[in-house]
mmCIF file of C-alpha atoms and ligand atoms in Angstrom:
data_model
loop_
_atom_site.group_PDB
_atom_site.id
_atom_site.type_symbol
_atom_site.label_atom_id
_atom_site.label_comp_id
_atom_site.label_asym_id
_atom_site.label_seq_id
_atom_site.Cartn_x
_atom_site.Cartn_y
_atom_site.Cartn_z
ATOM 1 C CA UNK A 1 200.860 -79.066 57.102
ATOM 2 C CA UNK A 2 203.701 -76.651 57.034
ATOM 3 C CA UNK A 3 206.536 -76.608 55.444
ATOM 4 C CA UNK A 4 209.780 -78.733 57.174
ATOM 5 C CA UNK A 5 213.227 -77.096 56.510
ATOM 6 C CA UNK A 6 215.898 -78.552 57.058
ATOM 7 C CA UNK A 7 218.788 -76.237 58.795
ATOM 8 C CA UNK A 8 222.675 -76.006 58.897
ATOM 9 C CA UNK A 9 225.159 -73.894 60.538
ATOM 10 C CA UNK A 10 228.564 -74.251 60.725
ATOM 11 C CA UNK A 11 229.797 -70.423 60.479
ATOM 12 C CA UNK A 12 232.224 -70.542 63.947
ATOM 13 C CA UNK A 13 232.129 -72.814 66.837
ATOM 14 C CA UNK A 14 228.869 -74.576 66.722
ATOM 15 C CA UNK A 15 227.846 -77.339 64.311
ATOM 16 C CA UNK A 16 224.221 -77.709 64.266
ATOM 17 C CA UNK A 17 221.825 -79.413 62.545
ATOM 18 C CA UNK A 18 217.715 -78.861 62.652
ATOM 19 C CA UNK A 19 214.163 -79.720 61.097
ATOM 20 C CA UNK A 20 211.266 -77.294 62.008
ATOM 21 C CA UNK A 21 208.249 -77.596 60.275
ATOM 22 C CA UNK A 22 206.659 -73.794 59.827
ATOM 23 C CA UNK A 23 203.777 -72.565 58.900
ATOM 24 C CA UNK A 24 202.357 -68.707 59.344
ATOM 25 C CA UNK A 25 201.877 -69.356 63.125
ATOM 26 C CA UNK A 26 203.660 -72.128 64.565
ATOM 27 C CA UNK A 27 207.098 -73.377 64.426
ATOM 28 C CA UNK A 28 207.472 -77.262 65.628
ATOM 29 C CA UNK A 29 210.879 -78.190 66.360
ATOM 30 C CA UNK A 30 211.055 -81.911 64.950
ATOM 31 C CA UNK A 31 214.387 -82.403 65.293
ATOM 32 C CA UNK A 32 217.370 -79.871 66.603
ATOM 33 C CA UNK A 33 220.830 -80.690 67.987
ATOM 34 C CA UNK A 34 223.830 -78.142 68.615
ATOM 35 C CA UNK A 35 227.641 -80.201 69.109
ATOM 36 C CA UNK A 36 229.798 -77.036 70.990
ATOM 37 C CA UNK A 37 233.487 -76.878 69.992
ATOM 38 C CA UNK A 38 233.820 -74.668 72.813
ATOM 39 C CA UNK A 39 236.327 -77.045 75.217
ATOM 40 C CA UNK A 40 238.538 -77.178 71.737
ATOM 41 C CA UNK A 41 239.214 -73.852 71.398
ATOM 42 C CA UNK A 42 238.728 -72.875 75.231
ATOM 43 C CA UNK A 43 242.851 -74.464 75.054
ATOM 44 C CA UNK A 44 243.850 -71.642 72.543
ATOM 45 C CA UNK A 45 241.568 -68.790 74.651
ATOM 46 C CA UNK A 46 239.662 -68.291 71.228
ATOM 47 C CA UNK A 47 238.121 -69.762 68.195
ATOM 48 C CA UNK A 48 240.444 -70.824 66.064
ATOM 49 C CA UNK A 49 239.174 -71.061 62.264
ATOM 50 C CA UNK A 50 241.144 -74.035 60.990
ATOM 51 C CA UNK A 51 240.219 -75.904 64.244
ATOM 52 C CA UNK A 52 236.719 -74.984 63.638
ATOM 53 C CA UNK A 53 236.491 -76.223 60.135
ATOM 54 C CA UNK A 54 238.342 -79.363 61.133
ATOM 55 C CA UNK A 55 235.745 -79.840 63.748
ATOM 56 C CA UNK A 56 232.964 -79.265 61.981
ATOM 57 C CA UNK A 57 233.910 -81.861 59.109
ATOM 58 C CA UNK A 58 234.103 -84.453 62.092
ATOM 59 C CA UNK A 59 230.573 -83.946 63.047
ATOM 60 C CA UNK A 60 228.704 -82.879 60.439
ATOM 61 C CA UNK A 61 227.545 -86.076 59.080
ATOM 62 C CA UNK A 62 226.726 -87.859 62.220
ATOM 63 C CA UNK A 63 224.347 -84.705 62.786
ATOM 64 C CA UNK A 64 222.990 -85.052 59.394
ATOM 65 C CA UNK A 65 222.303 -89.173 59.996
ATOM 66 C CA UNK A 66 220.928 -88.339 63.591
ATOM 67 C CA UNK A 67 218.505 -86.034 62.131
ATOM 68 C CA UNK A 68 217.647 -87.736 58.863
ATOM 69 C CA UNK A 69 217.723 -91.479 60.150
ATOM 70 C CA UNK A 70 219.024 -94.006 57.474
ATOM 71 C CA UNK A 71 215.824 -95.537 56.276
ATOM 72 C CA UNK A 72 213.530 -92.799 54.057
ATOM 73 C CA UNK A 73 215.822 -89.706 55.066
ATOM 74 C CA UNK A 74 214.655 -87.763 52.594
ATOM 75 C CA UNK A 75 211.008 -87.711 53.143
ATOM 76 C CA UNK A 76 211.788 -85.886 56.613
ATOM 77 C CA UNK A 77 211.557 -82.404 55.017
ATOM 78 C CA UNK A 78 210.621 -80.367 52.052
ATOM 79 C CA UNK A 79 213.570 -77.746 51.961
ATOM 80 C CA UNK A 80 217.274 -77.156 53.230
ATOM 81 C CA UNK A 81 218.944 -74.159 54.977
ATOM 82 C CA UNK A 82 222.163 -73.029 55.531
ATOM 83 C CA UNK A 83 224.181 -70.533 56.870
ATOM 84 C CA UNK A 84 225.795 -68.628 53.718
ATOM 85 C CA UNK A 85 227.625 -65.997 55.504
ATOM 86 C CA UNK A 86 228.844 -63.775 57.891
ATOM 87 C CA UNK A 87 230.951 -66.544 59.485
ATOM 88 C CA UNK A 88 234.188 -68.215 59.097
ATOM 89 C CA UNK A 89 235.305 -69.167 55.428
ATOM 90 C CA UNK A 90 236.416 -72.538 55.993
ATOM 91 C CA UNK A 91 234.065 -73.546 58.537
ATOM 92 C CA UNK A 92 231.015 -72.051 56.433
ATOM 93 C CA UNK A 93 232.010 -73.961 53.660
ATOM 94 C CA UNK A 94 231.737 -77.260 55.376
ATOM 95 C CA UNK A 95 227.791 -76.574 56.156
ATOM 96 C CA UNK A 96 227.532 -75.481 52.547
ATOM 97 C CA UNK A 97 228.803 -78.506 51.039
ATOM 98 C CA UNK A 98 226.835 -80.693 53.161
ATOM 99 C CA UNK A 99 224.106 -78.842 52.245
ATOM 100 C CA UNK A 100 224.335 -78.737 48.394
ATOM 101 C CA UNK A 101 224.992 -82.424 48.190
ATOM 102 C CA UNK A 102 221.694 -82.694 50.381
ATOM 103 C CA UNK A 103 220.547 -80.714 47.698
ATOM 104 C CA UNK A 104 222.055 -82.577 44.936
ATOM 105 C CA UNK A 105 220.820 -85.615 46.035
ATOM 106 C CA UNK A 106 217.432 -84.964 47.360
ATOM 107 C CA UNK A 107 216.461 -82.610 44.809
ATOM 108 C CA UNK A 108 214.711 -80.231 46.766
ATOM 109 C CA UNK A 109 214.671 -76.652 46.999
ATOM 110 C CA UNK A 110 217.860 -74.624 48.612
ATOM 111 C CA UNK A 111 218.346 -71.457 50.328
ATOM 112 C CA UNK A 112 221.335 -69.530 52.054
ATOM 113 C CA UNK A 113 220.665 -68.178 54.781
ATOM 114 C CA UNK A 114 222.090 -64.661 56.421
ATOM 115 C CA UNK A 115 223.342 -65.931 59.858
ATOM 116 C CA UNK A 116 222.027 -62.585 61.054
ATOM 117 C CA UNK A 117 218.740 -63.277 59.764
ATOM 118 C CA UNK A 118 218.917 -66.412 61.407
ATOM 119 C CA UNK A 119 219.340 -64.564 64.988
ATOM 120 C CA UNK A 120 216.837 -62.216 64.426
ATOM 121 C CA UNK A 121 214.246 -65.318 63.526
ATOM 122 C CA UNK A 122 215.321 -66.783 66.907
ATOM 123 C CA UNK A 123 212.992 -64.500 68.663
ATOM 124 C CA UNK A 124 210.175 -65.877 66.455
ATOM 125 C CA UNK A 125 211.165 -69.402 67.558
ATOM 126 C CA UNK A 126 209.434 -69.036 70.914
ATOM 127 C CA UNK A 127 205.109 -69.227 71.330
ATOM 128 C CA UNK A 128 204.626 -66.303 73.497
ATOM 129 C CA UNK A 129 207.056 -63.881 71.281
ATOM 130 C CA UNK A 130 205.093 -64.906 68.269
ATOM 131 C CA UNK A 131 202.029 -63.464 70.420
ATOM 132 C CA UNK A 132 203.038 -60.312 70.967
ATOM 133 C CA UNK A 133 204.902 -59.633 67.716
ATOM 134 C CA UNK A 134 204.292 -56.753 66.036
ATOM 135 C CA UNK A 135 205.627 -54.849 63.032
ATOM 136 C CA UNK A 136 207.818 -52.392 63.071
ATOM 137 C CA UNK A 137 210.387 -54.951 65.755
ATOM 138 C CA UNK A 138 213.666 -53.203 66.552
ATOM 139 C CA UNK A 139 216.476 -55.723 67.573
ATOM 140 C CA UNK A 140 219.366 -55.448 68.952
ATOM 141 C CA UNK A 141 221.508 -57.865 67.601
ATOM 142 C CA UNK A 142 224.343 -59.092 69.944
ATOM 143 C CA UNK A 143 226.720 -61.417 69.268
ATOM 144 C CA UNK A 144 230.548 -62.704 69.264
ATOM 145 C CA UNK A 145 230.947 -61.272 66.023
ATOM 146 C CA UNK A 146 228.490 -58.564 65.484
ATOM 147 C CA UNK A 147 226.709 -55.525 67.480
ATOM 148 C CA UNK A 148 224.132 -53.985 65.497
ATOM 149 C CA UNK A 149 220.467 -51.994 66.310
ATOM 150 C CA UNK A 150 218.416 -53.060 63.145
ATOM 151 C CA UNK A 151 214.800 -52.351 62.603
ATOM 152 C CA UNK A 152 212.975 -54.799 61.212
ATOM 153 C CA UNK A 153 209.836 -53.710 59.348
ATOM 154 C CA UNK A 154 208.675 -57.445 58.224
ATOM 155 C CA UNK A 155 209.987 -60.634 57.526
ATOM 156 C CA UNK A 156 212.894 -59.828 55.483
ATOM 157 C CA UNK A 157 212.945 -56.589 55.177
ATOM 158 C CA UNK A 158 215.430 -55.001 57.659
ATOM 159 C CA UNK A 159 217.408 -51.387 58.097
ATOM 160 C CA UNK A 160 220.632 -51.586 60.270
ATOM 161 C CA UNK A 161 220.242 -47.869 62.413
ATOM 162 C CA UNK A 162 224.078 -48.938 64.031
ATOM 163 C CA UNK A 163 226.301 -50.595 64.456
ATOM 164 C CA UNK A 164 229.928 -51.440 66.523
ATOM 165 C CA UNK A 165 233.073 -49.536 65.005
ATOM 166 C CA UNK A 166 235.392 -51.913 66.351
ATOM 167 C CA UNK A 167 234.781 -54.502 68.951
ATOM 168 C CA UNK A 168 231.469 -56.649 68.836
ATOM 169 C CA UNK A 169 229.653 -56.159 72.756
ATOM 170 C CA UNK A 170 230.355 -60.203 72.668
ATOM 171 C CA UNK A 171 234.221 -59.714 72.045
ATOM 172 C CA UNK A 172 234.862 -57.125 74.649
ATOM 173 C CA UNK A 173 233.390 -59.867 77.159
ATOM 174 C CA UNK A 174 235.790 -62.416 76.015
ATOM 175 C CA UNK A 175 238.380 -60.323 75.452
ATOM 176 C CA UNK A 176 238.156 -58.992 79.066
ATOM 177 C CA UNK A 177 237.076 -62.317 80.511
ATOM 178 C CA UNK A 178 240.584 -63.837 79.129
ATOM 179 C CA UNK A 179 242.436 -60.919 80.422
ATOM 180 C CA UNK A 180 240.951 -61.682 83.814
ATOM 181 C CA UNK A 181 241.998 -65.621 83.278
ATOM 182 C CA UNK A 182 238.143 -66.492 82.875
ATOM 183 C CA UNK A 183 238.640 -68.918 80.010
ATOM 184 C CA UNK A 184 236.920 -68.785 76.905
ATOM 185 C CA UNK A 185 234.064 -68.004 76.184
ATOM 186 C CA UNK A 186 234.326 -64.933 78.471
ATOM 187 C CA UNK A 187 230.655 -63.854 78.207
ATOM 188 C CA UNK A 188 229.394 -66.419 80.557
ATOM 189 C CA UNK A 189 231.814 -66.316 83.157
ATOM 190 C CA UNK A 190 231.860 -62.794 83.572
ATOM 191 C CA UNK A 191 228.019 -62.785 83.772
ATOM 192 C CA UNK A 192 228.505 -65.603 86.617
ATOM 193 C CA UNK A 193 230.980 -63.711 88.587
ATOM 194 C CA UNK A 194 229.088 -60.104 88.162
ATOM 195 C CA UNK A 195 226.471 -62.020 90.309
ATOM 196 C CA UNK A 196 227.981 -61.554 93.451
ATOM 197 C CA UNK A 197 229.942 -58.284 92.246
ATOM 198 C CA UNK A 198 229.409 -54.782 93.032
ATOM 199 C CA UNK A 199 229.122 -52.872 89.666
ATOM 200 C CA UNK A 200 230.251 -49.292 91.039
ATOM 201 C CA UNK A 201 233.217 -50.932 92.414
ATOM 202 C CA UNK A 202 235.145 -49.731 89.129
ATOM 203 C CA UNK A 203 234.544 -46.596 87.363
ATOM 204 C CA UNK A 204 235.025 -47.685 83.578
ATOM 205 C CA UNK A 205 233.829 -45.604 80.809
ATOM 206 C CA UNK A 206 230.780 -46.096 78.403
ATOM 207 C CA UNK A 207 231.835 -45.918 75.060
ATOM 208 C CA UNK A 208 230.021 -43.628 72.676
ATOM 209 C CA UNK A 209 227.154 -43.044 75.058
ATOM 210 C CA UNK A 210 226.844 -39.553 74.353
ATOM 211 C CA UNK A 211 227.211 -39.532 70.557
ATOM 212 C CA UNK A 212 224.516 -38.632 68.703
ATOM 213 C CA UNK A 213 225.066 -41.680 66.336
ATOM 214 C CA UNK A 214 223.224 -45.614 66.902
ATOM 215 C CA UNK A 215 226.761 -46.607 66.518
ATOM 216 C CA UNK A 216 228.935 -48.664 69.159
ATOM 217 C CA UNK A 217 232.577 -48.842 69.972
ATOM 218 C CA UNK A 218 233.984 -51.243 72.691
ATOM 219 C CA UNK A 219 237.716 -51.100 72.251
ATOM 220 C CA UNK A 220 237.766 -48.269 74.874
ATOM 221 C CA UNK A 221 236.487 -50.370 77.204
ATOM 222 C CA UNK A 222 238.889 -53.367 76.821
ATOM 223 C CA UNK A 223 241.750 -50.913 76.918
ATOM 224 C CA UNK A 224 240.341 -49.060 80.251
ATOM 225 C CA UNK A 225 240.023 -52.688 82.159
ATOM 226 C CA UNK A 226 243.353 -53.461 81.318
ATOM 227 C CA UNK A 227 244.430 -50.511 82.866
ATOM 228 C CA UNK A 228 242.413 -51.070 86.045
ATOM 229 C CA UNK A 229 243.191 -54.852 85.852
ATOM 230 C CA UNK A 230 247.080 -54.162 85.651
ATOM 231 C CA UNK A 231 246.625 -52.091 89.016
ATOM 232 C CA UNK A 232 245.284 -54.308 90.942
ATOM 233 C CA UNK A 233 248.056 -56.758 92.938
ATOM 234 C CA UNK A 234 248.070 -60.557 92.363
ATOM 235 C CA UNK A 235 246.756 -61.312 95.147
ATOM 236 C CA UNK A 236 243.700 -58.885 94.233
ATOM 237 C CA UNK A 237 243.264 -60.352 90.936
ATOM 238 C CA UNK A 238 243.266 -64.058 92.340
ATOM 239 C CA UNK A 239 240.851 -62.668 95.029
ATOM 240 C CA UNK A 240 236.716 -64.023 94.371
ATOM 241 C CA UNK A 241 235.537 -60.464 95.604
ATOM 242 C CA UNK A 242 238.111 -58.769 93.425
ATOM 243 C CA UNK A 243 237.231 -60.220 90.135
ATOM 244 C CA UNK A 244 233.413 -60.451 91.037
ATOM 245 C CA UNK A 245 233.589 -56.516 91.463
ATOM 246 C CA UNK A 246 235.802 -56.100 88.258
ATOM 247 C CA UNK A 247 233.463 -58.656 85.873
ATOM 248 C CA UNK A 248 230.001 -56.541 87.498
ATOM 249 C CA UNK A 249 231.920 -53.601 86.423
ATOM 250 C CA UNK A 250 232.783 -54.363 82.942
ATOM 251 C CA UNK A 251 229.185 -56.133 82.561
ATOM 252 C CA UNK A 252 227.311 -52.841 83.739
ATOM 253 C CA UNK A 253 229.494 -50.568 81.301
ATOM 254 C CA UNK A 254 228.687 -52.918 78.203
ATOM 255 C CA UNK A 255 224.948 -53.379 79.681
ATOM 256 C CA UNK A 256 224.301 -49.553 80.106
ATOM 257 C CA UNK A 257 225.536 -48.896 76.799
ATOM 258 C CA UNK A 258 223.790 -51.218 74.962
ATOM 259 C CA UNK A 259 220.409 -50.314 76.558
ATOM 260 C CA UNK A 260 220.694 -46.985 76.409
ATOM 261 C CA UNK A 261 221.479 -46.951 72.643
ATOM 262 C CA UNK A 262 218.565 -49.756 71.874
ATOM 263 C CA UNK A 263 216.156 -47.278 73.492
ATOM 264 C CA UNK A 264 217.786 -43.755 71.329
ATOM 265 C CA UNK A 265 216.949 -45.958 68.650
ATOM 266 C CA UNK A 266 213.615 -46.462 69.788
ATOM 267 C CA UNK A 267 212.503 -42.878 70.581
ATOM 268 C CA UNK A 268 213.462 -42.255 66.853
ATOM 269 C CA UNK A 269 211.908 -45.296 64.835
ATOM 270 C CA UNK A 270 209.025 -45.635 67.923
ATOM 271 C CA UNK A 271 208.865 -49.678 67.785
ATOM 272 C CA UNK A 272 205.968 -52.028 69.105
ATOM 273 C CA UNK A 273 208.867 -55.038 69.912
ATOM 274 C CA UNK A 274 211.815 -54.626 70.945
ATOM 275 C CA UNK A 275 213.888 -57.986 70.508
ATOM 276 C CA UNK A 276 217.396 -58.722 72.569
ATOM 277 C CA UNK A 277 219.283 -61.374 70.284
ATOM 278 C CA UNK A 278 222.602 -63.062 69.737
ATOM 279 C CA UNK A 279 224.642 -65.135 71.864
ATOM 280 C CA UNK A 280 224.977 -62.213 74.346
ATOM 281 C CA UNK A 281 220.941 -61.482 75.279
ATOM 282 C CA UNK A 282 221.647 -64.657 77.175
ATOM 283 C CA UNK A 283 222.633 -62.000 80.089
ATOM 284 C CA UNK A 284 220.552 -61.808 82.820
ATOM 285 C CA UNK A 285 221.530 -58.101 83.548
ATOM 286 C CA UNK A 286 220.908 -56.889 80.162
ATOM 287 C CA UNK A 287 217.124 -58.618 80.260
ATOM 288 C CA UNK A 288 216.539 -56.923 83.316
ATOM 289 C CA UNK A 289 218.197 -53.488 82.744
ATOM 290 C CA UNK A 290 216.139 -52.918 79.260
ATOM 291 C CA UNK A 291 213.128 -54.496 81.195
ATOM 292 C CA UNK A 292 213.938 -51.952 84.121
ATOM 293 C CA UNK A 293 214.673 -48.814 82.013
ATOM 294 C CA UNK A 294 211.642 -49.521 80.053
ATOM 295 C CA UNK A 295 209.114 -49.519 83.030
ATOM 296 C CA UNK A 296 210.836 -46.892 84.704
ATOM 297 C CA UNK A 297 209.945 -44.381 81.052
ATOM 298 C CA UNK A 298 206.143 -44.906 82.220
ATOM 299 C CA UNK A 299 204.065 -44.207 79.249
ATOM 300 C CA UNK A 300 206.384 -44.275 76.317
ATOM 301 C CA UNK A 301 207.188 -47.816 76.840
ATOM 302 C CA UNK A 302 203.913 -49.140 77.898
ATOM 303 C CA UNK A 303 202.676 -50.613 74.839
ATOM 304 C CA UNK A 304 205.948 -52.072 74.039
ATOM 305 C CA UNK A 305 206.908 -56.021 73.986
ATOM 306 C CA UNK A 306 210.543 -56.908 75.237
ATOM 307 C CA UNK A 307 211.437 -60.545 73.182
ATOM 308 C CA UNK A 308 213.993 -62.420 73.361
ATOM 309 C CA UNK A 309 215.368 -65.990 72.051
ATOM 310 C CA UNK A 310 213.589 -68.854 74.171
ATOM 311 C CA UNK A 311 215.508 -70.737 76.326
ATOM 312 C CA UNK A 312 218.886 -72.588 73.954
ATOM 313 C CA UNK A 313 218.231 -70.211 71.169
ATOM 314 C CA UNK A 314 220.378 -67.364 72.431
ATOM 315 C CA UNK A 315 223.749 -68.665 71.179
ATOM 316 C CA UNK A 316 224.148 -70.217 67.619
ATOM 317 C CA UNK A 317 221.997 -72.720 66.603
ATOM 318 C CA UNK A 318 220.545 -74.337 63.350
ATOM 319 C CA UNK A 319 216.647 -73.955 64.278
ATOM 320 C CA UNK A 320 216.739 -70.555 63.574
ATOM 321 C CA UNK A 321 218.771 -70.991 60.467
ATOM 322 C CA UNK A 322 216.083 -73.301 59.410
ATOM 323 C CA UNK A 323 213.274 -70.235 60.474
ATOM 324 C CA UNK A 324 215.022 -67.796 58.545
ATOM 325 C CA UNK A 325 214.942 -70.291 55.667
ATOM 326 C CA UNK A 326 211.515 -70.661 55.709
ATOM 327 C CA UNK A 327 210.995 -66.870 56.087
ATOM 328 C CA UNK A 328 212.950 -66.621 52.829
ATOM 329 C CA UNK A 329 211.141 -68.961 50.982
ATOM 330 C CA UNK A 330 207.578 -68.159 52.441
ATOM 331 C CA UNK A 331 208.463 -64.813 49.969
ATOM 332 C CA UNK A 332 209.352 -67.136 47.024
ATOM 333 C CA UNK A 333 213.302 -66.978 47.542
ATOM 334 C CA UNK A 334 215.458 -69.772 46.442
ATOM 335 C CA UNK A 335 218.940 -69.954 45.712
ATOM 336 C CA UNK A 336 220.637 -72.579 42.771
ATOM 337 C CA UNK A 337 222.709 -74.406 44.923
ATOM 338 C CA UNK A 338 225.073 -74.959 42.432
ATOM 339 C CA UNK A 339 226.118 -71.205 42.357
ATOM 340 C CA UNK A 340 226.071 -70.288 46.094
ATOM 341 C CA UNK A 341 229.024 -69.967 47.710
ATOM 342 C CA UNK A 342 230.231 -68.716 50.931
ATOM 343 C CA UNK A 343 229.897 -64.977 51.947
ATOM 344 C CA UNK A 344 232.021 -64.353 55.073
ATOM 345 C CA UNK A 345 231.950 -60.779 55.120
ATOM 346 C CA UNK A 346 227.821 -61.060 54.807
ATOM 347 C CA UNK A 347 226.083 -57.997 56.012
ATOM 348 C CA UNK A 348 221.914 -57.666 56.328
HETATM 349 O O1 KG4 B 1 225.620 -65.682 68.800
HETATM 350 P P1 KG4 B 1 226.834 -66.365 69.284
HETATM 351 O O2 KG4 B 1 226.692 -67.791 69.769
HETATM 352 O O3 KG4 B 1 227.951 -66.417 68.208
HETATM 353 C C1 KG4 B 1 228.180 -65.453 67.219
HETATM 354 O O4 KG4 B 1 227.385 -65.396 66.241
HETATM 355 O O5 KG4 B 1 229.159 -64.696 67.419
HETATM 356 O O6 KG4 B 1 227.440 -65.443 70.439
HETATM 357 C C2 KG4 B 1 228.550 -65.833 71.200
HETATM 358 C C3 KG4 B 1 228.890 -64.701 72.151
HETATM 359 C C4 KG4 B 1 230.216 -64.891 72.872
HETATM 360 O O7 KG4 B 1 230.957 -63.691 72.748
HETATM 361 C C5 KG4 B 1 229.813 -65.135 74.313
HETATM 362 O O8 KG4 B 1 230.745 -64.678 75.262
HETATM 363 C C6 KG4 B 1 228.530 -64.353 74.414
HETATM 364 O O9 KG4 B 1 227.875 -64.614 73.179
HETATM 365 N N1 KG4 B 1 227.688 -64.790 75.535
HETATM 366 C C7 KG4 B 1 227.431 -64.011 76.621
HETATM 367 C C8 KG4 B 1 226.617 -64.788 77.492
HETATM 368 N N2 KG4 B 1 226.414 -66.004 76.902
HETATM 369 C C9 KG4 B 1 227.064 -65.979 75.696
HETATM 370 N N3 KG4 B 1 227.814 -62.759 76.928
HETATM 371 C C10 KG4 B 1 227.388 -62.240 78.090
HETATM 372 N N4 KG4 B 1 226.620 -62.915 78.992
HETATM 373 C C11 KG4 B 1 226.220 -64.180 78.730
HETATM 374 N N5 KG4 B 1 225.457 -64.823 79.601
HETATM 375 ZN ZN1 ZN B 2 225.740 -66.064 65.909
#
C-alpha cells in the first residue's frame, strides 16, 4: 500500500483539503475537495488577503471533518501536507495551524510544502502524464502570482531558467480583464471571449520577446491595452465583437510570449517533457499554440511530451499539495511542526 497524505492549502483564494494515497506509480485520489472564494472577492475585483484568511477560517474545519469523517479520523492517512509558502501570510497561516494541530494530535509525520512544488506535482497527478514522464521536465509555471520556466531534473530537484520582472502572465489577464469590466478572475473570461475574437484585430506588443534572457515582463502589456482600451468609444467597449477582438488580442500577446520563451528555454536545456502548469495552462490557446509550434519544429520536437494538469488540477488545489508532500517525504524530508512557520515570499 502506499503512503496516504493528507493535503492543505489555504495560500490565496482556495481552501482545499485532500487525501491521495501514493506510491512510485500511482496516485489514488481518496478524498479531494476545493471551496472557491472567488464570488467573495469577485465584489472587490481582486483577492483581498484579510477576506481570504477570514474565509478560509470559516471553512477549514468542515473540509477537514468532510475528509476525515468523525468516527476513526485518524486512521485515514499516514502523513499531512501543507502549503508553507509563497502565498498570503494570513491566509497561509490558517492551513498551517490546522495542520500542526492535525499534527499535534495525530502524531504523525509533517511536511511544508512549496506551493510551487505543489503545481509542478500537478502534472504528475494525471495517469497518462505519469506515462510519458521523463527526466530532465521543463515547466512552465503559470499562475496568478508567479511566471517562471523551471527545469526540473527529478523529484525535488529544480533550477528556475526565468522568470516575470513584474507582472505574473496570470495578473496581466486579470488586470486587463477588470479593465475591460470582465469581473474577477479575468483569466477565464478573457479566454471565453477570445473564442469568438479575432487576435490581429489589435496590434499589442510582446514583452521581452526578443531578449536574450528566459525572463518575462507583462506590465508593458497592461499599460499598451489601456491605451488601446481608452480609444475605443463606449459604445465599442460595450460592443460583444469589440471586446471579443480586444480579449483574443491580449490572449495571443501573453500566449505568444509565453510559448516562445518555454521553447528558447528548451533549445538550451533540450527537455524530454515539457509541462504547462498553474492556474493559467487552463487556456485552451496556450495548449494548442505550444502543441502547434512544437509540431510545426518537425524533428526537434518529435520526441518531446507536452503535460499538463488533468482536468480540476490547473488552478489551486490541495491534491497536489498532498503529491508534493509525498515527493518530499519519499526523499526522507520532514519538517518539526512545531518550528514551521509561514514563508510568504517562498521561492523554489
Ligand atoms: O494557480 P492559480 O489558481 O493561483 C495562483 O497560484 O496564483 O492561478 C490563478 C490564475 C488567475 O490569474 C486566473 O485568471 C488564471 O489563473 N486562469 C486563467 C484561466 N483559468 C485561470 N488564465 C487564462 N485562461 C484561463 N482559462
Ligand atoms: Zn497556485
Amino acid at each position: 500500500m502506499g503512503q496516504r497524505v493528507i493535503g492543505i492549502e489555504t495560500s490565496c483564494d482556495e481552501t482545499s483539503v485532500a487525501i491521495l494515497e501514493v506510491d512510485a506509480k500511482n496516485v489514488n485520489v481518496l478524498h479531494h475537495e476545493v471551496a472557491s472564494q472567488i464570488p467573495a472577492h469577485a465584489v472587490y475585483g481582486g483577492v483581498v488577503p484579510e477576506v481570504a484568511a477570514r474565509l478560509h477560517v470559516a471553512e477549514i474545519v468542515s473540509l477537514l471533518d468532510r475528509a476525515l469523517g468523525t468516527q476513526t479520523p485518524f486512521d485515514r492517512f499516514d502523513a499531512i501536507a501543507v502549503t508553507r509558502g509563497p502565498g498570503l501570510a494570513t491566509a497561509l497561516r490558517v492551513g498551517i495551524e490546522a495542520a500542526k494541530t492535525l499534527a499535534f494530535v495525530s502524531g504523525k509525520p509533517f511536511i511544508g510544502v512549496n506551493h510551487l512544488e505543489g503545481h509542478l506535482a500537478s502534472a504528475w497527478m494525471s495517469e497518462a502524464n505519469r506515462q510519458q514522464w521523463q527526466f530532465p521536465v521543463l515547466a512552465l509555471l503559470v499562475s496568478g502570482g508567479h511566471t517562471e520556466l523551471i527545469l526540473m531534473k527529478d523529484f525535488g530537484s529544480y533550477r528556475v531558467l526565468g522568470r516575470t520582472r513584474d507582472d505574473a502572465a496570470g495578473e496581466a489577464f486579470d488586470k486587463t480583464g477588470k479593465l475591460m469590466g470582465l469581473g474577477y478572475p479575468g483569466g477565464p473570461m478573457i479566454a471565453k471571449f477570445a473564442e469568438k475574437g479575432n487576435a490581429k484585430a489589435f496590434d499589442l506588443p510582446r514583452p521581452m520577446l526578443h531578449d536574450p534572457s528566459l525572463d518575462f515582463s507583462f506590465s508593458g502589456l497592461k499599460t499598451a491595452v489601456r491605451l488601446v482600451w481608452e480609444k475605443l468609444s463606449r459604445s465599442e467597449q460595450q460592443d460583444v465583437k469589440t471586446l471579443a477582438d480586444v480579449a483574443a488580442s491580449i490572449q495571443a500577446a501573453i500566449v505568444d510570449v509565453l510559448v516562445a520563451k518555454t521553447l528558447a528555454a528548451a533549445a538550451k536545456v533540450r527537455p524530454r517533457c515539457i509541462a504547462i502548469v498553474g492556474g493559467v495552462s487552463a487556456n485552451r490557446s496556450l495548449h494548442e499554440t505550444m502543441s502547434q509550434r512544437m509540431r510545426a519544429a518537425g524533428e526537434v520536437y518529435s520526441a518531446v511530451h507536452l503535460l499538463e494538469p488533468a482536468r480540476g488540477y490547473h488552478t489551486d488545489n490541495a491534491a497536489m499539495v498532498a503529491l508534493a508532500g509525498a515527493w518530499q517525504i519519499h526523499n526522507g524530508k520532514y519538517h518539526d511542526w512545531k518550528r514551521l512557520d509561514a514563508k510568504p515570499e517562498l521561492d523554489l
